[in-house]
C-alpha cells in the first residue's frame, strides 16, 4: 500500500510490471485487473498515490478495473495531517539523511527550547 508506511510520506514506488516474476494470477479476474496501474507500476486496492498534485486512492470500479479516485474531504484532511506528523517525526530523528541517536535528539530539543525561550525574553 502506498501511504504512510513508505519511507516517503507521499507515495511508495509500487511494483514494477516489467519484472517477469510479477504474480498476475493474483490480480486478474476474468481478464480484468483488480488493482491500479500507474507509470508502468502496480498498486493494490486502497493504495494512495499523489497524482496531479492531489492524493488519489486505488478503488475498484463497477467494471472490476482498478481506477484512481479522489480522496473524500475527511480522508484528505487525515492524509495531510499524517504527512505533517511524519515530517515532524523525521525532523526529530534525522539530520539530513542520517538518523540520529536518542541522546542527539534530546540535545537538539534542548537547544531549540533554550533558543525559543531566549527569543521570547528579548
Short mmCIF file of N, CA, C and O in Angstrom, two decimals:
data_model
loop_
_atom_site.label_atom_id
_atom_site.label_comp_id
_atom_site.label_asym_id
_atom_site.label_seq_id
_atom_site.Cartn_x
_atom_site.Cartn_y
_atom_site.Cartn_z
N UNK A 1 0.84 -1.17 0.00
CA UNK A 1 0.00 0.00 0.00
C UNK A 1 0.88 1.24 0.00
O UNK A 1 1.81 1.35 0.79
N UNK A 2 0.62 2.14 -0.87
CA UNK A 2 1.41 3.36 -0.95
C UNK A 2 0.78 4.40 -0.04
O UNK A 2 -0.21 5.00 -0.36
N UNK A 3 1.37 4.57 1.11
CA UNK A 3 0.83 5.56 2.04
C UNK A 3 1.89 5.81 3.08
O UNK A 3 3.06 5.74 2.82
N UNK A 4 1.48 6.07 4.25
CA UNK A 4 2.40 6.46 5.30
C UNK A 4 3.37 5.36 5.68
O UNK A 4 4.34 5.62 6.35
N UNK A 5 3.15 4.12 5.27
CA UNK A 5 4.07 3.06 5.60
C UNK A 5 5.35 3.17 4.82
O UNK A 5 6.34 2.56 5.17
N UNK A 6 5.36 3.95 3.76
CA UNK A 6 6.55 4.10 2.93
C UNK A 6 7.54 5.04 3.60
O UNK A 6 7.17 5.84 4.43
N UNK A 7 8.81 4.92 3.23
CA UNK A 7 9.79 5.84 3.77
C UNK A 7 9.50 7.26 3.30
O UNK A 7 9.78 8.21 3.97
N UNK A 8 8.96 7.39 2.12
CA UNK A 8 8.49 8.68 1.61
C UNK A 8 7.04 8.84 2.07
O UNK A 8 6.22 7.99 1.79
N UNK A 9 6.71 9.90 2.78
CA UNK A 9 5.34 10.02 3.28
C UNK A 9 4.30 10.26 2.18
O UNK A 9 3.13 10.14 2.42
N UNK A 10 4.74 10.60 0.98
CA UNK A 10 3.79 10.92 -0.08
C UNK A 10 3.36 9.67 -0.83
O UNK A 10 2.19 9.44 -1.03
N UNK A 11 4.28 8.85 -1.27
CA UNK A 11 3.89 7.67 -2.04
C UNK A 11 4.99 6.64 -2.09
O UNK A 11 6.16 6.97 -2.09
N UNK A 12 4.60 5.41 -2.10
CA UNK A 12 5.52 4.31 -2.28
C UNK A 12 5.67 4.05 -3.76
O UNK A 12 4.83 4.44 -4.55
N UNK A 13 6.71 3.35 -4.15
CA UNK A 13 7.01 3.17 -5.56
C UNK A 13 6.05 2.22 -6.29
O UNK A 13 5.86 2.35 -7.47
N UNK A 14 5.46 1.27 -5.64
CA UNK A 14 4.67 0.29 -6.36
C UNK A 14 5.56 -0.84 -6.85
O UNK A 14 6.76 -0.85 -6.62
N UNK A 15 4.99 -1.79 -7.57
CA UNK A 15 5.73 -2.95 -8.07
C UNK A 15 5.92 -2.78 -9.57
O UNK A 15 4.93 -2.62 -10.30
N UNK A 16 7.14 -2.84 -10.04
CA UNK A 16 7.42 -2.69 -11.48
C UNK A 16 6.81 -3.87 -12.25
O UNK A 16 6.94 -5.03 -11.86
N UNK A 17 6.12 -3.55 -13.34
CA UNK A 17 5.44 -4.59 -14.12
C UNK A 17 6.37 -5.34 -15.06
O UNK A 17 6.03 -6.42 -15.51
N UNK A 18 7.53 -4.76 -15.38
CA UNK A 18 8.42 -5.42 -16.33
C UNK A 18 9.20 -6.56 -15.69
O UNK A 18 9.97 -7.23 -16.36
N UNK A 19 9.00 -6.80 -14.42
CA UNK A 19 9.63 -7.93 -13.75
C UNK A 19 8.85 -9.19 -14.12
O UNK A 19 7.64 -9.28 -13.91
N UNK A 20 9.52 -10.19 -14.67
CA UNK A 20 8.83 -11.39 -15.15
C UNK A 20 8.23 -12.22 -14.02
O UNK A 20 7.40 -13.10 -14.26
N UNK A 21 8.61 -11.96 -12.78
CA UNK A 21 8.08 -12.74 -11.67
C UNK A 21 6.79 -12.15 -11.09
O UNK A 21 6.32 -12.59 -10.05
N UNK A 22 6.23 -11.11 -11.75
CA UNK A 22 5.01 -10.49 -11.22
C UNK A 22 3.87 -11.50 -11.18
O UNK A 22 3.58 -12.17 -12.17
N UNK A 23 3.18 -11.67 -10.06
CA UNK A 23 2.12 -12.70 -9.92
C UNK A 23 0.77 -12.26 -10.51
O UNK A 23 -0.18 -11.97 -9.79
N UNK A 24 0.68 -12.19 -11.83
CA UNK A 24 -0.55 -11.73 -12.47
C UNK A 24 -1.76 -12.56 -12.08
O UNK A 24 -2.87 -12.04 -12.02
N UNK A 25 -1.58 -13.83 -11.79
CA UNK A 25 -2.73 -14.68 -11.44
C UNK A 25 -3.43 -14.20 -10.18
O UNK A 25 -4.60 -14.51 -9.97
N UNK A 26 -2.77 -13.41 -9.36
CA UNK A 26 -3.38 -12.91 -8.13
C UNK A 26 -4.22 -11.66 -8.34
O UNK A 26 -5.03 -11.31 -7.49
N UNK A 27 -4.03 -10.97 -9.45
CA UNK A 27 -4.70 -9.69 -9.63
C UNK A 27 -5.59 -9.62 -10.87
O UNK A 27 -6.22 -8.60 -11.11
N UNK A 28 -5.67 -10.67 -11.65
CA UNK A 28 -6.52 -10.67 -12.84
C UNK A 28 -7.68 -11.63 -12.61
O UNK A 28 -7.49 -12.78 -12.24
N UNK A 29 -8.90 -11.13 -12.81
CA UNK A 29 -10.11 -11.94 -12.68
C UNK A 29 -10.92 -11.77 -13.95
O UNK A 29 -11.40 -10.69 -14.24
N UNK A 30 -11.07 -12.85 -14.71
CA UNK A 30 -11.81 -12.84 -15.97
C UNK A 30 -11.36 -11.70 -16.89
O UNK A 30 -12.17 -10.97 -17.45
N UNK A 31 -10.05 -11.52 -16.99
CA UNK A 31 -9.49 -10.53 -17.89
C UNK A 31 -9.45 -9.11 -17.36
O UNK A 31 -9.01 -8.22 -18.05
N UNK A 32 -9.90 -8.89 -16.14
CA UNK A 32 -9.90 -7.54 -15.57
C UNK A 32 -8.82 -7.45 -14.49
O UNK A 32 -8.69 -8.33 -13.65
N UNK A 33 -8.06 -6.35 -14.52
CA UNK A 33 -7.05 -6.12 -13.49
C UNK A 33 -7.76 -5.53 -12.27
O UNK A 33 -8.41 -4.50 -12.36
N UNK A 34 -7.65 -6.21 -11.15
CA UNK A 34 -8.38 -5.81 -9.95
C UNK A 34 -7.67 -4.75 -9.11
O UNK A 34 -8.07 -4.48 -7.99
N UNK A 35 -6.63 -4.17 -9.63
CA UNK A 35 -5.89 -3.16 -8.91
C UNK A 35 -5.50 -2.06 -9.89
O UNK A 35 -5.93 -2.08 -11.03
N UNK A 36 -4.71 -1.09 -9.47
CA UNK A 36 -4.39 0.07 -10.30
C UNK A 36 -2.97 0.02 -10.85
O UNK A 36 -2.06 -0.46 -10.19
N UNK A 37 -2.83 0.57 -12.03
CA UNK A 37 -1.53 0.69 -12.68
C UNK A 37 -1.26 2.19 -12.86
O UNK A 37 -2.14 2.94 -13.26
N UNK A 38 -0.04 2.60 -12.55
CA UNK A 38 0.35 3.98 -12.82
C UNK A 38 1.84 3.98 -13.12
O UNK A 38 2.63 3.39 -12.38
N UNK A 39 2.23 4.64 -14.19
CA UNK A 39 3.63 4.76 -14.57
C UNK A 39 4.28 3.38 -14.67
O UNK A 39 5.39 3.16 -14.21
N UNK A 40 3.55 2.45 -15.29
CA UNK A 40 4.00 1.07 -15.50
C UNK A 40 4.33 0.36 -14.19
O UNK A 40 5.19 -0.50 -14.12
N UNK A 41 3.64 0.74 -13.11
CA UNK A 41 3.80 0.09 -11.82
C UNK A 41 2.45 -0.31 -11.28
O UNK A 41 1.44 0.32 -11.54
N UNK A 42 2.42 -1.39 -10.52
CA UNK A 42 1.21 -1.96 -9.96
C UNK A 42 1.01 -1.45 -8.53
O UNK A 42 1.94 -1.42 -7.74
N UNK A 43 -0.22 -1.06 -8.20
CA UNK A 43 -0.58 -0.63 -6.85
C UNK A 43 -1.83 -1.39 -6.42
O UNK A 43 -2.78 -1.51 -7.19
N UNK A 44 -1.86 -1.88 -5.19
CA UNK A 44 -3.01 -2.65 -4.71
C UNK A 44 -4.18 -1.74 -4.39
O UNK A 44 -4.03 -0.53 -4.25
N UNK A 45 -5.37 -2.35 -4.26
CA UNK A 45 -6.57 -1.59 -3.87
C UNK A 45 -6.31 -0.90 -2.54
O UNK A 45 -5.73 -1.48 -1.63
N UNK A 46 -6.74 0.34 -2.43
CA UNK A 46 -6.54 1.10 -1.21
C UNK A 46 -5.24 1.88 -1.18
O UNK A 46 -5.05 2.71 -0.32
N UNK A 47 -4.34 1.62 -2.15
CA UNK A 47 -3.09 2.35 -2.20
C UNK A 47 -3.37 3.82 -2.47
O UNK A 47 -4.28 4.17 -3.21
N UNK A 48 -2.59 4.68 -1.86
CA UNK A 48 -2.75 6.12 -2.06
C UNK A 48 -1.49 6.64 -2.75
O UNK A 48 -0.38 6.31 -2.35
N UNK A 49 -1.70 7.42 -3.79
CA UNK A 49 -0.61 7.95 -4.60
C UNK A 49 -0.93 9.39 -4.95
O UNK A 49 -2.08 9.74 -5.15
N UNK A 50 0.09 10.23 -5.02
CA UNK A 50 -0.13 11.62 -5.40
C UNK A 50 -0.14 11.69 -6.92
O UNK A 50 0.86 11.41 -7.56
N UNK A 51 -1.29 12.02 -7.47
CA UNK A 51 -1.45 12.18 -8.92
C UNK A 51 -1.95 13.59 -9.18
O UNK A 51 -2.92 14.01 -8.56
N UNK A 52 -1.30 14.31 -10.08
CA UNK A 52 -1.70 15.68 -10.41
C UNK A 52 -1.79 16.54 -9.15
O UNK A 52 -2.74 17.28 -8.96
N UNK A 53 -0.84 16.39 -8.29
CA UNK A 53 -0.68 17.13 -7.03
C UNK A 53 -1.74 16.84 -5.98
O UNK A 53 -1.77 17.47 -4.95
N UNK A 54 -2.62 15.90 -6.23
CA UNK A 54 -3.61 15.50 -5.22
C UNK A 54 -3.48 14.01 -4.94
O UNK A 54 -3.24 13.23 -5.85
N UNK A 55 -3.65 13.60 -3.68
CA UNK A 55 -3.60 12.17 -3.40
C UNK A 55 -4.85 11.47 -3.94
O UNK A 55 -5.95 11.98 -3.82
N UNK A 56 -4.63 10.34 -4.54
CA UNK A 56 -5.73 9.53 -5.07
C UNK A 56 -5.62 8.13 -4.49
O UNK A 56 -4.53 7.67 -4.19
N UNK A 57 -6.76 7.47 -4.39
CA UNK A 57 -6.78 6.11 -3.86
C UNK A 57 -7.19 5.15 -4.96
O UNK A 57 -8.07 5.44 -5.76
N UNK A 58 -6.57 3.98 -4.97
CA UNK A 58 -6.91 2.94 -5.93
C UNK A 58 -8.20 2.27 -5.47
O UNK A 58 -8.25 1.68 -4.39
N UNK A 59 -9.25 2.40 -6.27
CA UNK A 59 -10.55 1.82 -5.96
C UNK A 59 -10.98 0.89 -7.09
O UNK A 59 -10.51 1.01 -8.22
N UNK A 60 -11.88 -0.01 -6.81
CA UNK A 60 -12.40 -0.93 -7.81
C UNK A 60 -13.66 -0.34 -8.43
O UNK A 60 -14.63 -0.04 -7.74
N UNK A 61 -13.63 -0.15 -9.75
CA UNK A 61 -14.78 0.41 -10.46
C UNK A 61 -15.83 -0.68 -10.69
O UNK A 61 -15.58 -1.87 -10.47
N UNK A 62 -17.00 -0.28 -11.16
CA UNK A 62 -18.08 -1.25 -11.38
C UNK A 62 -17.73 -2.27 -12.46
O UNK A 62 -18.26 -3.37 -12.47
N UNK A 63 -16.82 -1.92 -13.37
CA UNK A 63 -16.42 -2.87 -14.40
C UNK A 63 -15.26 -3.76 -13.94
O UNK A 63 -14.65 -4.46 -14.73
N UNK A 64 -14.97 -3.73 -12.64
CA UNK A 64 -13.93 -4.54 -11.99
C UNK A 64 -12.52 -4.13 -12.39
O UNK A 64 -11.58 -4.88 -12.14
N UNK A 65 -12.33 -2.98 -12.97
CA UNK A 65 -10.99 -2.45 -13.23
C UNK A 65 -10.63 -1.48 -12.12
O UNK A 65 -11.48 -0.73 -11.64
N UNK A 66 -9.36 -1.47 -11.74
CA UNK A 66 -8.92 -0.50 -10.75
C UNK A 66 -8.85 0.88 -11.38
O UNK A 66 -8.52 1.03 -12.56
N UNK A 67 -9.19 1.90 -10.59
CA UNK A 67 -9.05 3.27 -11.09
C UNK A 67 -8.70 4.18 -9.91
O UNK A 67 -9.01 3.88 -8.76
N UNK A 68 -8.06 5.30 -10.24
CA UNK A 68 -7.66 6.26 -9.22
C UNK A 68 -8.79 7.24 -8.97
O UNK A 68 -9.27 7.87 -9.88
N UNK A 69 -9.22 7.35 -7.72
CA UNK A 69 -10.30 8.26 -7.34
C UNK A 69 -9.79 9.26 -6.31
O UNK A 69 -8.93 8.93 -5.50
N UNK A 70 -10.35 10.47 -6.34
CA UNK A 70 -10.00 11.48 -5.34
C UNK A 70 -10.41 11.01 -3.95
O UNK A 70 -11.42 10.33 -3.78
N UNK A 71 -9.64 11.41 -2.96
CA UNK A 71 -10.00 11.09 -1.59
C UNK A 71 -11.15 11.97 -1.14
O UNK A 71 -11.23 13.14 -1.52
N UNK A 72 -12.07 11.43 -0.32
CA UNK A 72 -13.11 12.29 0.27
C UNK A 72 -12.44 13.35 1.16
O UNK A 72 -11.31 13.17 1.61
N UNK A 73 -13.14 14.43 1.42
CA UNK A 73 -12.58 15.55 2.18
C UNK A 73 -12.03 15.12 3.54
O UNK A 73 -10.95 15.53 3.94
N UNK A 74 -12.76 14.28 4.26
CA UNK A 74 -12.30 13.86 5.59
C UNK A 74 -11.01 13.05 5.49
O UNK A 74 -10.10 13.22 6.31
N UNK A 75 -10.93 12.16 4.50
CA UNK A 75 -9.72 11.36 4.34
C UNK A 75 -8.56 12.21 3.84
O UNK A 75 -7.41 11.96 4.20
N UNK A 76 -8.85 13.22 3.03
CA UNK A 76 -7.81 14.12 2.55
C UNK A 76 -7.20 14.87 3.73
O UNK A 76 -5.98 15.00 3.84
N UNK A 77 -8.04 15.35 4.65
CA UNK A 77 -7.53 16.05 5.83
C UNK A 77 -6.70 15.12 6.71
O UNK A 77 -5.64 15.51 7.21
N UNK A 78 -7.17 13.88 6.88
CA UNK A 78 -6.41 12.91 7.67
C UNK A 78 -5.08 12.59 7.01
O UNK A 78 -4.05 12.46 7.68
N UNK A 79 -5.08 12.48 5.69
CA UNK A 79 -3.85 12.20 4.95
C UNK A 79 -2.86 13.35 5.11
O UNK A 79 -1.67 13.13 5.37
N UNK A 80 -3.33 14.59 5.00
CA UNK A 80 -2.46 15.76 5.15
C UNK A 80 -1.87 15.82 6.56
O UNK A 80 -0.70 16.13 6.75
N UNK A 81 -2.69 15.51 7.57
CA UNK A 81 -2.21 15.51 8.95
C UNK A 81 -1.15 14.42 9.14
O UNK A 81 -0.14 14.64 9.80
N UNK A 82 -1.37 13.26 8.53
CA UNK A 82 -0.41 12.17 8.62
C UNK A 82 0.93 12.57 7.99
O UNK A 82 1.99 12.29 8.54
N UNK A 83 0.89 13.25 6.85
CA UNK A 83 2.11 13.70 6.19
C UNK A 83 2.85 14.68 7.09
O UNK A 83 4.08 14.60 7.24
N UNK A 84 2.12 15.61 7.73
CA UNK A 84 2.75 16.58 8.63
C UNK A 84 3.41 15.88 9.82
O UNK A 84 4.53 16.21 10.20
N UNK A 85 2.71 14.90 10.40
CA UNK A 85 3.25 14.19 11.55
C UNK A 85 4.51 13.42 11.17
O UNK A 85 5.48 13.38 11.94
N UNK A 86 4.49 12.80 9.99
CA UNK A 86 5.69 12.07 9.56
C UNK A 86 6.85 13.01 9.32
O UNK A 86 8.00 12.67 9.63
N UNK A 87 6.60 14.18 8.77
CA UNK A 87 7.67 15.16 8.54
C UNK A 87 8.26 15.60 9.88
O UNK A 87 9.48 15.72 10.02
N UNK A 88 7.39 15.84 10.87
CA UNK A 88 7.87 16.24 12.20
C UNK A 88 8.67 15.11 12.84
O UNK A 88 9.71 15.35 13.45
N UNK A 89 8.20 13.88 12.69
CA UNK A 89 8.90 12.73 13.26
C UNK A 89 10.27 12.57 12.61
O UNK A 89 11.27 12.34 13.28
N UNK A 90 10.31 12.72 11.29
CA UNK A 90 11.58 12.59 10.58
C UNK A 90 12.53 13.71 10.99
O UNK A 90 13.72 13.47 11.20
N UNK A 91 12.02 14.92 11.13
CA UNK A 91 12.85 16.05 11.54
C UNK A 91 13.44 15.82 12.93
O UNK A 91 14.57 16.22 13.21
N UNK A 92 12.67 15.16 13.78
CA UNK A 92 13.11 14.93 15.15
C UNK A 92 14.12 13.79 15.26
O UNK A 92 14.84 13.71 16.25
N UNK A 93 14.20 12.92 14.27
CA UNK A 93 15.08 11.75 14.38
C UNK A 93 16.12 11.64 13.28
O UNK A 93 16.83 10.64 13.21
N UNK A 94 16.20 12.64 12.40
CA UNK A 94 17.19 12.62 11.31
C UNK A 94 17.84 13.98 11.17
O UNK A 94 17.22 15.01 11.40
N UNK A 95 19.08 13.98 10.75
CA UNK A 95 19.77 15.18 10.31
C UNK A 95 20.16 14.90 8.86
O UNK A 95 21.02 14.06 8.61
N UNK A 96 19.48 15.56 7.93
CA UNK A 96 19.67 15.22 6.52
C UNK A 96 19.15 13.82 6.27
O UNK A 96 18.00 13.52 6.57
N UNK A 97 20.01 12.95 5.78
CA UNK A 97 19.59 11.56 5.53
C UNK A 97 20.08 10.61 6.61
O UNK A 97 19.77 9.42 6.58
N UNK A 98 20.84 11.14 7.56
CA UNK A 98 21.43 10.30 8.59
C UNK A 98 20.57 10.28 9.84
O UNK A 98 20.19 11.33 10.36
N UNK A 99 20.24 9.07 10.35
CA UNK A 99 19.47 9.00 11.60
C UNK A 99 20.33 9.46 12.77
O UNK A 99 21.56 9.34 12.76
N UNK A 100 19.68 10.01 13.79
CA UNK A 100 20.40 10.45 14.98
C UNK A 100 20.00 9.58 16.16
O UNK A 100 18.93 8.95 16.16
N UNK A 101 20.84 9.57 17.17
CA UNK A 101 20.57 8.77 18.37
C UNK A 101 19.58 9.52 19.26
O UNK A 101 19.33 10.71 19.07
N UNK A 102 19.07 8.85 20.26
CA UNK A 102 18.13 9.46 21.20
C UNK A 102 18.81 10.59 21.97
O UNK A 102 18.20 11.63 22.22
N UNK A 103 20.08 10.41 22.33
CA UNK A 103 20.81 11.46 23.04
C UNK A 103 20.97 12.70 22.17
O UNK A 103 20.81 13.83 22.65
N UNK A 104 21.29 12.52 20.90
CA UNK A 104 21.42 13.65 19.99
C UNK A 104 20.09 14.38 19.81
O UNK A 104 20.03 15.61 19.81
N UNK A 105 19.00 13.60 19.70
CA UNK A 105 17.67 14.20 19.56
C UNK A 105 17.32 15.00 20.81
O UNK A 105 16.77 16.10 20.72
N UNK A 106 17.64 14.47 21.98
CA UNK A 106 17.36 15.16 23.24
C UNK A 106 18.15 16.48 23.31
O UNK A 106 17.60 17.51 23.70
N UNK A 107 19.41 16.46 22.89
CA UNK A 107 20.23 17.66 22.90
C UNK A 107 19.69 18.72 21.94
O UNK A 107 19.60 19.90 22.27
N UNK A 108 19.25 18.28 20.75
CA UNK A 108 18.68 19.21 19.77
C UNK A 108 17.40 19.84 20.30
O UNK A 108 17.18 21.05 20.18
N UNK A 109 16.53 19.03 20.93
CA UNK A 109 15.30 19.57 21.52
C UNK A 109 15.62 20.60 22.60
O UNK A 109 14.98 21.65 22.68
N UNK A 110 16.64 20.30 23.41
CA UNK A 110 17.03 21.23 24.47
C UNK A 110 17.52 22.54 23.88
O UNK A 110 17.11 23.63 24.32
N UNK A 111 18.37 22.47 22.87
CA UNK A 111 18.90 23.69 22.25
C UNK A 111 17.77 24.50 21.63
O UNK A 111 17.72 25.73 21.76
N UNK A 112 16.84 23.84 20.96
CA UNK A 112 15.70 24.55 20.36
C UNK A 112 14.85 25.23 21.43
O UNK A 112 14.37 26.35 21.25
N UNK A 113 14.62 24.54 22.57
CA UNK A 113 13.82 25.11 23.64
C UNK A 113 14.51 26.34 24.24
O UNK A 113 13.88 27.37 24.48
N UNK A 114 15.82 26.23 24.46
CA UNK A 114 16.58 27.35 25.01
C UNK A 114 16.55 28.53 24.04
O UNK A 114 16.36 29.69 24.45
N UNK A 115 16.71 28.26 22.76
CA UNK A 115 16.67 29.33 21.75
C UNK A 115 15.31 30.01 21.74
O UNK A 115 15.21 31.24 21.71
N UNK A 116 14.22 29.22 21.74
CA UNK A 116 12.87 29.79 21.75
C UNK A 116 12.63 30.62 23.00
O UNK A 116 12.02 31.70 22.94
N UNK A 117 13.11 30.15 24.13
CA UNK A 117 12.93 30.87 25.39
C UNK A 117 13.71 32.19 25.36
O UNK A 117 13.22 33.23 25.81
N UNK A 118 14.91 32.17 24.80
CA UNK A 118 15.73 33.39 24.70
C UNK A 118 15.07 34.40 23.77
O UNK A 118 15.10 35.60 24.03
N UNK A 119 14.45 33.92 22.70
CA UNK A 119 13.75 34.82 21.78
C UNK A 119 12.53 35.46 22.43
O UNK A 119 12.22 36.62 22.18
N UNK A 120 11.86 34.72 23.29
CA UNK A 120 10.69 35.29 24.00
C UNK A 120 11.11 36.37 24.98
O UNK A 120 10.39 37.36 25.18
N UNK A 121 12.25 36.18 25.63
CA UNK A 121 12.72 37.14 26.61
C UNK A 121 13.20 38.43 25.96
O UNK A 121 13.17 39.48 26.59
N UNK A 122 13.67 38.35 24.74
CA UNK A 122 14.19 39.56 24.06
C UNK A 122 13.14 40.22 23.32
O UNK A 122 12.33 40.63 22.98
#
